[in-house]
PDB file of C-alpha atoms in Angstrom:
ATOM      1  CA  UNK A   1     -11.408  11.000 -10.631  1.00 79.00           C
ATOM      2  CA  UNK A   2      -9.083   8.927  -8.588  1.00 92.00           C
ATOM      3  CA  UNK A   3      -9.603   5.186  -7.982  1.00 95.00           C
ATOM      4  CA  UNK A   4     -10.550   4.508  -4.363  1.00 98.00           C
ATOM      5  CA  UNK A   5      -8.174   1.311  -3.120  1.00 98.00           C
ATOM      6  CA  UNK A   6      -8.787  -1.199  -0.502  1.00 98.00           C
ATOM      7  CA  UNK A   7      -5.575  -3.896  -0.223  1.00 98.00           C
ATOM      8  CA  UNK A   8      -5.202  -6.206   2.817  1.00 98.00           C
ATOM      9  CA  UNK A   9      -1.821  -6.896   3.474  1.00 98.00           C
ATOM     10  CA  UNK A  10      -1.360 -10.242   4.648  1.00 98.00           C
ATOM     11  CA  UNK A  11       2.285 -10.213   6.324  1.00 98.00           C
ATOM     12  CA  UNK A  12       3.864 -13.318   7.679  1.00 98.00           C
ATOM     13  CA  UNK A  13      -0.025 -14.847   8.070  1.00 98.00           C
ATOM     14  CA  UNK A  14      -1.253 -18.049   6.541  1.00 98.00           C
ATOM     15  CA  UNK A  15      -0.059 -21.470   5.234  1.00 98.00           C
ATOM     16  CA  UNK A  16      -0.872 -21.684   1.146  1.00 98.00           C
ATOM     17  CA  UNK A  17      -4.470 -23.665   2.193  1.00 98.00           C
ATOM     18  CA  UNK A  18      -5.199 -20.931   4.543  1.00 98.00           C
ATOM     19  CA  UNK A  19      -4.352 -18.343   2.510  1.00 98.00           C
ATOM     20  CA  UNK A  20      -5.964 -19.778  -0.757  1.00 97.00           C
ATOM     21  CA  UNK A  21      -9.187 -20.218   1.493  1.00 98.00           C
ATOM     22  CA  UNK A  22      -9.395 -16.955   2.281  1.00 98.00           C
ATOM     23  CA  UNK A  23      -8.342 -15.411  -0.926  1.00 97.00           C
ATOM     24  CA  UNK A  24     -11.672 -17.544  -2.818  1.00 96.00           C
ATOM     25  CA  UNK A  25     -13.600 -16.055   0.565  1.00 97.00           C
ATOM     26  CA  UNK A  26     -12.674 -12.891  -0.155  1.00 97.00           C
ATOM     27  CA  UNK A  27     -13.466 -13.010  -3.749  1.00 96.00           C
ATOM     28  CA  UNK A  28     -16.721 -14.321  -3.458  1.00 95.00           C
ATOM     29  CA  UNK A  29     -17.666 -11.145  -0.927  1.00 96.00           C
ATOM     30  CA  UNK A  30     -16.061  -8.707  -3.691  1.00 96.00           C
ATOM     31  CA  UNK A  31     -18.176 -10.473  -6.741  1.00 95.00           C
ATOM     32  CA  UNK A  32     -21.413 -10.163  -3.721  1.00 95.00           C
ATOM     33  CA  UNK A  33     -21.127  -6.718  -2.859  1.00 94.00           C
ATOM     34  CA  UNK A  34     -20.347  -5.779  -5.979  1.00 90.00           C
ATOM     35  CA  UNK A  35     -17.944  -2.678  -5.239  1.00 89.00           C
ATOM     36  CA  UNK A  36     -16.966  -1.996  -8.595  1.00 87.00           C
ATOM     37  CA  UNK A  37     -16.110   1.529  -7.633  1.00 93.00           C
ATOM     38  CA  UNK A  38     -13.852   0.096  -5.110  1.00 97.00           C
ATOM     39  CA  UNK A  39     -10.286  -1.186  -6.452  1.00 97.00           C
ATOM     40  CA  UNK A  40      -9.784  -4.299  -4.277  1.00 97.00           C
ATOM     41  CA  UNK A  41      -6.033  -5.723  -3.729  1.00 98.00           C
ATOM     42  CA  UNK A  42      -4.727  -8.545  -1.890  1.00 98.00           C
ATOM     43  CA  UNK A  43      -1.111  -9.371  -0.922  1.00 98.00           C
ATOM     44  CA  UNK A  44       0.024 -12.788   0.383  1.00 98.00           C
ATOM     45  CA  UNK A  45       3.199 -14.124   1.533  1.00 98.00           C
ATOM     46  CA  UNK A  46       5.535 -14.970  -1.301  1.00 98.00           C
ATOM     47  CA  UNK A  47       4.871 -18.556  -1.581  1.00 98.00           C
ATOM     48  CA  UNK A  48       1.213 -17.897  -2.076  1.00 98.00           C
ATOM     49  CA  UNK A  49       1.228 -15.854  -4.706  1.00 98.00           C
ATOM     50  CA  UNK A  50       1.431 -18.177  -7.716  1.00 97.00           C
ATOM     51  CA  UNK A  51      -1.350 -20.221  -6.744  1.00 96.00           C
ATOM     52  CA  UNK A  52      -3.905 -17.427  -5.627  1.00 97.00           C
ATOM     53  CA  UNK A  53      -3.154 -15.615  -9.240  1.00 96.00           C
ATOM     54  CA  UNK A  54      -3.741 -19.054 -10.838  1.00 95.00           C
ATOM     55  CA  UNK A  55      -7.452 -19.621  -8.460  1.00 94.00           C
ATOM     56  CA  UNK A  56      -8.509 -15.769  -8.126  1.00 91.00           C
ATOM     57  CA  UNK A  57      -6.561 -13.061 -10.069  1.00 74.00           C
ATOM     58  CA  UNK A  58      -8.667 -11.439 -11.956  1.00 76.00           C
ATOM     59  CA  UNK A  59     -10.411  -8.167 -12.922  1.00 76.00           C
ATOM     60  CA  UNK A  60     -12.584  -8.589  -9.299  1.00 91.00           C
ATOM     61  CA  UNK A  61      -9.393  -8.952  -7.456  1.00 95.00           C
ATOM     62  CA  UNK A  62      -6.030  -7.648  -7.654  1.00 97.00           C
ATOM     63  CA  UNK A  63      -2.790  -9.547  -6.331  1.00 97.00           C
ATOM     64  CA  UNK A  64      -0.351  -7.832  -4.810  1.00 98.00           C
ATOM     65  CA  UNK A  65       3.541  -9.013  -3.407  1.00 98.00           C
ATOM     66  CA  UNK A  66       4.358  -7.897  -0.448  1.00 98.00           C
ATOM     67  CA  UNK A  67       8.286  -7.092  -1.094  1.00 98.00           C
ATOM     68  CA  UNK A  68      10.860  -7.041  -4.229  1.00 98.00           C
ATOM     69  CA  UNK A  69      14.495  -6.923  -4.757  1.00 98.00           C
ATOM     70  CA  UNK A  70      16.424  -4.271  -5.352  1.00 98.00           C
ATOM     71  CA  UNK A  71      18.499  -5.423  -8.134  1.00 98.00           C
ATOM     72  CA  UNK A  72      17.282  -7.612 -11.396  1.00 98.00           C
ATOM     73  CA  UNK A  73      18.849 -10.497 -11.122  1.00 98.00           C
ATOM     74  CA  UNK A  74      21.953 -12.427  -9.253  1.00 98.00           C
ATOM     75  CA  UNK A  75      23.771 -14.224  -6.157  1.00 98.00           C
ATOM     76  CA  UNK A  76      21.529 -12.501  -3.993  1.00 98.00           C
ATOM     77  CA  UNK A  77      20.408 -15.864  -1.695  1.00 98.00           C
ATOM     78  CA  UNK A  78      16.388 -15.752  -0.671  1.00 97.00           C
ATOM     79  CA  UNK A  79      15.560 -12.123  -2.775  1.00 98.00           C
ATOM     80  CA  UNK A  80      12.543 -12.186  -4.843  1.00 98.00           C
ATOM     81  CA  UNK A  81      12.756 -10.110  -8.267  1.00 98.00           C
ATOM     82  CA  UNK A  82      10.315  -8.288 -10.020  1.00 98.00           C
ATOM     83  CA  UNK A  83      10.889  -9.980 -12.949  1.00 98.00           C
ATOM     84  CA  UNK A  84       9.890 -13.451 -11.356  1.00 98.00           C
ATOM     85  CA  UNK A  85       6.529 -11.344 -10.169  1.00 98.00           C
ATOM     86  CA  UNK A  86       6.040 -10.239 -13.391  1.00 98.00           C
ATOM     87  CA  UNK A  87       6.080 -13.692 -14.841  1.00 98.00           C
ATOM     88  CA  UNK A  88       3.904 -14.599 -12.645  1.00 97.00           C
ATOM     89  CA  UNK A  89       1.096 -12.143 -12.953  1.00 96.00           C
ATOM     90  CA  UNK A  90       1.536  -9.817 -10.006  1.00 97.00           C
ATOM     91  CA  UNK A  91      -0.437  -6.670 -10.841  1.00 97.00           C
ATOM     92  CA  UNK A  92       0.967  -4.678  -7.989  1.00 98.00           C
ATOM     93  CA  UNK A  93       3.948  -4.989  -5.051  1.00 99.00           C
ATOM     94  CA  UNK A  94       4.502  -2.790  -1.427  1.00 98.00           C
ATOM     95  CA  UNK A  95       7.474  -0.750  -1.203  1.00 98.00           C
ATOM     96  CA  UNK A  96       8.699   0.887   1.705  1.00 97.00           C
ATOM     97  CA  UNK A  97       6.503  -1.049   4.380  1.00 97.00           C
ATOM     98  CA  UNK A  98       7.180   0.507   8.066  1.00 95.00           C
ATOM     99  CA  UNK A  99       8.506  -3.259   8.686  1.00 95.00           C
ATOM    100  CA  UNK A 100      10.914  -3.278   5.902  1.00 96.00           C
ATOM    101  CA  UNK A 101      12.503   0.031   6.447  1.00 96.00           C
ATOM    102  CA  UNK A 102      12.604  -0.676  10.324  1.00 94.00           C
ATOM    103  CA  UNK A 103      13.631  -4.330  10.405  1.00 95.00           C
ATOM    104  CA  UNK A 104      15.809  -4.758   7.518  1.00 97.00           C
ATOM    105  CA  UNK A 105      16.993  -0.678   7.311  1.00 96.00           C
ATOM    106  CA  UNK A 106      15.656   0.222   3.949  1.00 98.00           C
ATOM    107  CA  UNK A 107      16.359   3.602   2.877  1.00 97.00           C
ATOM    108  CA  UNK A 108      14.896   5.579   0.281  1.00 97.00           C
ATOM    109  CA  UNK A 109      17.789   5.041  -2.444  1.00 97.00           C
ATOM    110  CA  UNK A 110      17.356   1.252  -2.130  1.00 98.00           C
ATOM    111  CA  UNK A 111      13.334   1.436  -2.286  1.00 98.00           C
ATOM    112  CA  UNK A 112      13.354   4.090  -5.197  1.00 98.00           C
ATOM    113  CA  UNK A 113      15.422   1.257  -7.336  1.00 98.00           C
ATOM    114  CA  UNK A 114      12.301  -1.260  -6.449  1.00 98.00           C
ATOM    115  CA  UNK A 115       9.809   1.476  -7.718  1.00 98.00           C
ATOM    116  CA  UNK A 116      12.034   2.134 -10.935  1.00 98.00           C
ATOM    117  CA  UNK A 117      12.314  -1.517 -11.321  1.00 98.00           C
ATOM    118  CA  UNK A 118       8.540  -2.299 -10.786  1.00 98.00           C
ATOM    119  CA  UNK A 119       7.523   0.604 -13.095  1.00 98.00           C
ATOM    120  CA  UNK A 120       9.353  -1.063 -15.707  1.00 98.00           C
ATOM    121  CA  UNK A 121       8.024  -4.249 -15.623  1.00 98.00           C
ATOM    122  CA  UNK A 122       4.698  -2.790 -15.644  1.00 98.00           C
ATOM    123  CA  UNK A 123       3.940  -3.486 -11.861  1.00 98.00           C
ATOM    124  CA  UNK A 124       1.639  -0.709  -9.726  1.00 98.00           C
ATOM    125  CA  UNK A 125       3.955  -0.417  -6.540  1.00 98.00           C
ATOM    126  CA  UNK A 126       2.198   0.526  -3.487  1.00 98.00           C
ATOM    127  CA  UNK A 127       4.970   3.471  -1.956  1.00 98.00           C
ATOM    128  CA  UNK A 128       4.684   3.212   1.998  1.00 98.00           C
ATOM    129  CA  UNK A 129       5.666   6.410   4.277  1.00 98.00           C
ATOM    130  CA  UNK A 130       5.259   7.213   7.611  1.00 96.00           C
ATOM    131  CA  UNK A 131       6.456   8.541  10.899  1.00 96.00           C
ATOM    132  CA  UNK A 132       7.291   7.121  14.193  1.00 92.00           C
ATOM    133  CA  UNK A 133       6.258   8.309  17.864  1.00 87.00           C
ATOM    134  CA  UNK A 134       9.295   9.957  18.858  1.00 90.00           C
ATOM    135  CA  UNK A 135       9.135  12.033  15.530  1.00 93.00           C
ATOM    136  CA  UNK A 136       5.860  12.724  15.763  1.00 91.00           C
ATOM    137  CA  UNK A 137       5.866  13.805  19.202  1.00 89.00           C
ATOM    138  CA  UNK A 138       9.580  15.915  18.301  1.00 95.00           C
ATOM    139  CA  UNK A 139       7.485  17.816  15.994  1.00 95.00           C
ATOM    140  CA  UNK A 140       9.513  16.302  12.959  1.00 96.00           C
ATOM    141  CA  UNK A 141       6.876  14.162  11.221  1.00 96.00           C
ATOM    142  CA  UNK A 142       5.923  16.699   8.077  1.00 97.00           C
ATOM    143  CA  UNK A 143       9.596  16.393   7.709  1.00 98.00           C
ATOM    144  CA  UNK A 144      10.048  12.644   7.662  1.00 97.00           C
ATOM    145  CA  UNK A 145       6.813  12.269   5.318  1.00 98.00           C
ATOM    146  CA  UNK A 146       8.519  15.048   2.722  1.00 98.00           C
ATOM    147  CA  UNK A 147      12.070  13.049   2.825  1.00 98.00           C
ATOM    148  CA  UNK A 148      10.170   9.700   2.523  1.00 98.00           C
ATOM    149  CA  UNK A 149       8.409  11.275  -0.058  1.00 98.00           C
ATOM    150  CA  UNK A 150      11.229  13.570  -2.071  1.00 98.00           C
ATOM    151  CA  UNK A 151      13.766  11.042  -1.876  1.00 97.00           C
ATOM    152  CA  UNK A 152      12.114   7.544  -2.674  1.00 98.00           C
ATOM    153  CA  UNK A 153       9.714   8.966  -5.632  1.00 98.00           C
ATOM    154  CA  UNK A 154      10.194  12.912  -6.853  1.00 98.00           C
ATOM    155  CA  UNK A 155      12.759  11.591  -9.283  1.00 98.00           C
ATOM    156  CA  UNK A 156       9.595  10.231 -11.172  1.00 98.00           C
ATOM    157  CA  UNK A 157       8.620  11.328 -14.680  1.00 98.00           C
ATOM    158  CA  UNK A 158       5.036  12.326 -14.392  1.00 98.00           C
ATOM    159  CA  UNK A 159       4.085   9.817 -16.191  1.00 97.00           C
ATOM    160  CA  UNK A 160       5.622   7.348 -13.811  1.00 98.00           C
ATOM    161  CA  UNK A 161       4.106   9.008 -11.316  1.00 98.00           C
ATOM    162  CA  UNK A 162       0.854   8.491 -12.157  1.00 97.00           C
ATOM    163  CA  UNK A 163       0.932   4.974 -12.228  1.00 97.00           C
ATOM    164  CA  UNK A 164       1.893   4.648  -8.200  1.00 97.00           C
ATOM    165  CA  UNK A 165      -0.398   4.318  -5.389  1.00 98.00           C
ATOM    166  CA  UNK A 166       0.779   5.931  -2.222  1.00 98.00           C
ATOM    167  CA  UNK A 167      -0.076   4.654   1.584  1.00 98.00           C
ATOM    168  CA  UNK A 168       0.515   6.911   4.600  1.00 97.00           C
ATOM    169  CA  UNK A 169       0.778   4.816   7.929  1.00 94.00           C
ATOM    170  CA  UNK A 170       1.515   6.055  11.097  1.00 93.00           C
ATOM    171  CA  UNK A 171       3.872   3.522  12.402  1.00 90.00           C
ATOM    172  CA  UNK A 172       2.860   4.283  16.018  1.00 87.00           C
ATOM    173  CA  UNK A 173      -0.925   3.515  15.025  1.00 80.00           C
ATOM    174  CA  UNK A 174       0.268  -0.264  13.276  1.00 76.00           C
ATOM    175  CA  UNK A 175      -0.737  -3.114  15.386  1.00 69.00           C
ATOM    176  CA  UNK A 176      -0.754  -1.400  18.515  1.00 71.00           C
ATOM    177  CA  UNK A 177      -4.875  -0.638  18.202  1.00 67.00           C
ATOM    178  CA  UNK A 178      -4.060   3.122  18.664  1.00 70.00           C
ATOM    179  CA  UNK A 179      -5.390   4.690  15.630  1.00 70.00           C
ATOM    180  CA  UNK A 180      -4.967   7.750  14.318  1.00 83.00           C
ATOM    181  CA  UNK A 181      -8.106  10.257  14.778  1.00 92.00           C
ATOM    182  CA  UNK A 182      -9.529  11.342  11.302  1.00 94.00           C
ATOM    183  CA  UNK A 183      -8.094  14.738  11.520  1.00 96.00           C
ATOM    184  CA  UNK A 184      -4.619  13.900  12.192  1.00 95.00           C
ATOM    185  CA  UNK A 185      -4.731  10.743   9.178  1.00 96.00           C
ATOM    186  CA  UNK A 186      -6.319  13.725   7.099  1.00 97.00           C
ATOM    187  CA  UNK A 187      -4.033  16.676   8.127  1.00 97.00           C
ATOM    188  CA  UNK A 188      -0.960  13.905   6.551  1.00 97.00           C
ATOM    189  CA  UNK A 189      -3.001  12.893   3.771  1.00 98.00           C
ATOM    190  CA  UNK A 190      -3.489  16.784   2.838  1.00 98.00           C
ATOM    191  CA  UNK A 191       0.059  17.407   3.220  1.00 98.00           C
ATOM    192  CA  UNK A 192       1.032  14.648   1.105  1.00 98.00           C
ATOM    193  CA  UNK A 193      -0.903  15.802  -1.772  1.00 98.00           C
ATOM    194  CA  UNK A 194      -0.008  19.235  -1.577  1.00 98.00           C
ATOM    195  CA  UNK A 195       4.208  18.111  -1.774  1.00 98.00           C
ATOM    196  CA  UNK A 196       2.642  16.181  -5.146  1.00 98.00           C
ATOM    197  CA  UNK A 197       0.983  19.058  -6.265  1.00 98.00           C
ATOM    198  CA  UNK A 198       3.890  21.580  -5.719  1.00 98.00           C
ATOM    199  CA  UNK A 199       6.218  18.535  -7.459  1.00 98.00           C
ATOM    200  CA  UNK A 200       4.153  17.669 -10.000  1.00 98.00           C
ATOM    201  CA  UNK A 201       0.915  19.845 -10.670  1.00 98.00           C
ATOM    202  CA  UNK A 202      -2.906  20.113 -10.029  1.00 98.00           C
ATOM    203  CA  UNK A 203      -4.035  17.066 -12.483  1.00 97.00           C
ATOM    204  CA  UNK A 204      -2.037  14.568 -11.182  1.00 98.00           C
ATOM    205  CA  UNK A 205      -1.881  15.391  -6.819  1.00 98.00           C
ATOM    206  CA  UNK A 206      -5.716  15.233  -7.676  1.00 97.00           C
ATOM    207  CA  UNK A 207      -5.705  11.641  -9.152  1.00 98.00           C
ATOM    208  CA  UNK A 208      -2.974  10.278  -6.921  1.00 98.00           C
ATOM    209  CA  UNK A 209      -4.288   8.027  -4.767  1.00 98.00           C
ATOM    210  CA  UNK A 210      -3.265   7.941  -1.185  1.00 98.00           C
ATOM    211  CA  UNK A 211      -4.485   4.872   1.347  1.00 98.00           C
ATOM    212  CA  UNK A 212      -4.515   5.211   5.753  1.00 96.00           C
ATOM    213  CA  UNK A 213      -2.820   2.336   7.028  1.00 93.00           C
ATOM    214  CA  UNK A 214      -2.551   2.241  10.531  1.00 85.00           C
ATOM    215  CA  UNK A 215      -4.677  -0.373  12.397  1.00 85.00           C
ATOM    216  CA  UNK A 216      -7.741   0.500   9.886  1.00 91.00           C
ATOM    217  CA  UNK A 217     -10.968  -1.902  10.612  1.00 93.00           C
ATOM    218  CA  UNK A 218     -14.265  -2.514   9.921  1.00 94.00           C
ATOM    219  CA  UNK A 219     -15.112  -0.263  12.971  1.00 93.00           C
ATOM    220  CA  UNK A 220     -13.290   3.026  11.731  1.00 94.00           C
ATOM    221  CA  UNK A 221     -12.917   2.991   8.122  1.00 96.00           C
ATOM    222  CA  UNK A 222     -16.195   4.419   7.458  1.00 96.00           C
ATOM    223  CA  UNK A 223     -15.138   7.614   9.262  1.00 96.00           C
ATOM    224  CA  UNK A 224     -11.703   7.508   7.806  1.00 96.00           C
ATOM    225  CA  UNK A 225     -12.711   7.154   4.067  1.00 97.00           C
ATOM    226  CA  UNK A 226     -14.757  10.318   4.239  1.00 97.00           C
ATOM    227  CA  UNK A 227     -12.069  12.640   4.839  1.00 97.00           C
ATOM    228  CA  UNK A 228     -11.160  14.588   1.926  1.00 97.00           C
ATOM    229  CA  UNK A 229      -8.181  13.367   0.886  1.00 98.00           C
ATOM    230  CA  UNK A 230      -8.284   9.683   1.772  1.00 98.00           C
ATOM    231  CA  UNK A 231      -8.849   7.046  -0.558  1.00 98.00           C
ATOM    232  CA  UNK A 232      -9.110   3.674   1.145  1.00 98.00           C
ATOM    233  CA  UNK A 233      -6.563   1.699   3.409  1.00 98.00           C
ATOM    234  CA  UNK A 234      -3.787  -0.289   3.199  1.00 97.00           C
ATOM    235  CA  UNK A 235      -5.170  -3.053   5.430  1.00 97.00           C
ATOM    236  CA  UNK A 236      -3.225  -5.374   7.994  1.00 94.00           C
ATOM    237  CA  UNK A 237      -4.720  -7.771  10.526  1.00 93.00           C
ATOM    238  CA  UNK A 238      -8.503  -7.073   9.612  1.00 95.00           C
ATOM    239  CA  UNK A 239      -7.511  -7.961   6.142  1.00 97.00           C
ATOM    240  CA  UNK A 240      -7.353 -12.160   7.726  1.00 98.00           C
ATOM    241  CA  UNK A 241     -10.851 -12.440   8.291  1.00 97.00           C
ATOM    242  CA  UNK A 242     -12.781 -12.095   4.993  1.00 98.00           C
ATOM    243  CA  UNK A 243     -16.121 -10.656   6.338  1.00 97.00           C
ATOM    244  CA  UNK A 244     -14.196  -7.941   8.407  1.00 97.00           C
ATOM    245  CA  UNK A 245     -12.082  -7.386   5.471  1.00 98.00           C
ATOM    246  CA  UNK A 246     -15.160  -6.765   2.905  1.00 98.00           C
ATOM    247  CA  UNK A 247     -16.842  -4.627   5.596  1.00 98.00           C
ATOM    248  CA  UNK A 248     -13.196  -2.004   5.042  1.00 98.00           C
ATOM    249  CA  UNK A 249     -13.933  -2.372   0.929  1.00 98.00           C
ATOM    250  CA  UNK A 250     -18.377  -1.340   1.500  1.00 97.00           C
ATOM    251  CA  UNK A 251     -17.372   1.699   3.794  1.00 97.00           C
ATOM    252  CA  UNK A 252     -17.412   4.006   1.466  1.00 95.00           C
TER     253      UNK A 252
END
């Protein structure tokens, strides 16, 4: 049965008090409600990360980096590798954001090296895809999602594959408070895991587990986590406020 996943993606948001504040918040609400059906992830700026591993990693919470280089190691000025996450204790790292591959243009050759690379260090990556307005409204989204899709993570052995968590957001539904309805998130989510099971069979399309993230909250994510095919969220603003965050993780 595939895991169901709640992770609150923290973006540019919080100074390392702030953030280690809210991380022990968050914790304590986890250990409270005691969702241990519910994977729970959390991924903080960079500069966070050490510290929060060192205060609240653990089997309650899962830390998560919000980027990685492409490449292992060298004179590339301000990248983060995935071996330095590794050393750290990273359990997991977002690929693909909407905000990476819009802001600074990466394609799906550069962010299938940063899923190779991750899946070698032993890191979960968290593959982002999504569409656009003009797409969707051009009638080309099921063809974006399928590239997105085909070319950042169908060179995968199965058993690489099974180890990856994917998250569908709408990039016309991310912090602009327009959300997708339930039927279109789960119309995408369907069609996602029917590309997987035509890649890679029945067993594993079933297990793969695919998050909504576009402007989920504590108001909608009931209704979005009983669609068929959706597993939790990939979280962004309502992921900054603890009790609205562990409101998202008791929804299902």
């Amino acid at each position: 049965m595939r895991k169901k996943i709640v992770a609150g993606n923290w973006k540019m948001n919080t100074n390392i008090s702030e953030g280690l504040y809210l991380a022990k918040d968050v914790n304590r609400l986890v250990l409270e409600a005691n969702t241990r059906e519910v994977g729970v992830i959390i991924a903080p700026p960079f500069t966070h990360l050490t510290e929060i591993i060192r205060n609240v990693g653990s089997s309650t919470i899962s830390v998560s980096a919000q980027n990685c280089s492409s490449e292992q190691k060298g004179a590339f000025t301000g990248e983060v590798s995935v071996s330095m996450l590794h050393s750290i204790g990273c359990t997991h790292c977002i690929v693909g954001h909407s905000e990476r591959r819009s802001y600074f243009h990466e394609d799906n050759v550069i962010l299938n090296k940063k899923v190779k690379l991750l899946l070698q260090a032993g890191i979960i990556p968290i593959y982002c895809c999504g569409e656009v307005l003009k797409e969707r409204e051009e009638g080309k989204l099921f063809d974006v999602i399928s590239s997105q899709i085909s070319d950042g993570i169908f060179n995968l052995t199965d058993y690489e594959f099974k180890k990856l968590i994917i998250a569908y957001e709408p990039v016309w539904a991310i912090g602009t408070g327009v959300v997708a309805t339930p039927q279109q998130a789960q119309e995408m989510h369907a069609f996602i895991r029917d590309l997987i099971f035509k890649k890679y069979g029945s067993a594993i399309s079933q297990d793969t587990t695919i998050l909504y993230g576009g402007s989920c909250n504590a108001a909608n994510a009931k209704e979005l986590f009983s669609c068929k095919d959706i597993d939790g969220g990939l979280i962004g603003g309502a992921s900054l406020k603890a009790d609205d965050f562990i409101k998202i993780v008791t929804s299902f």
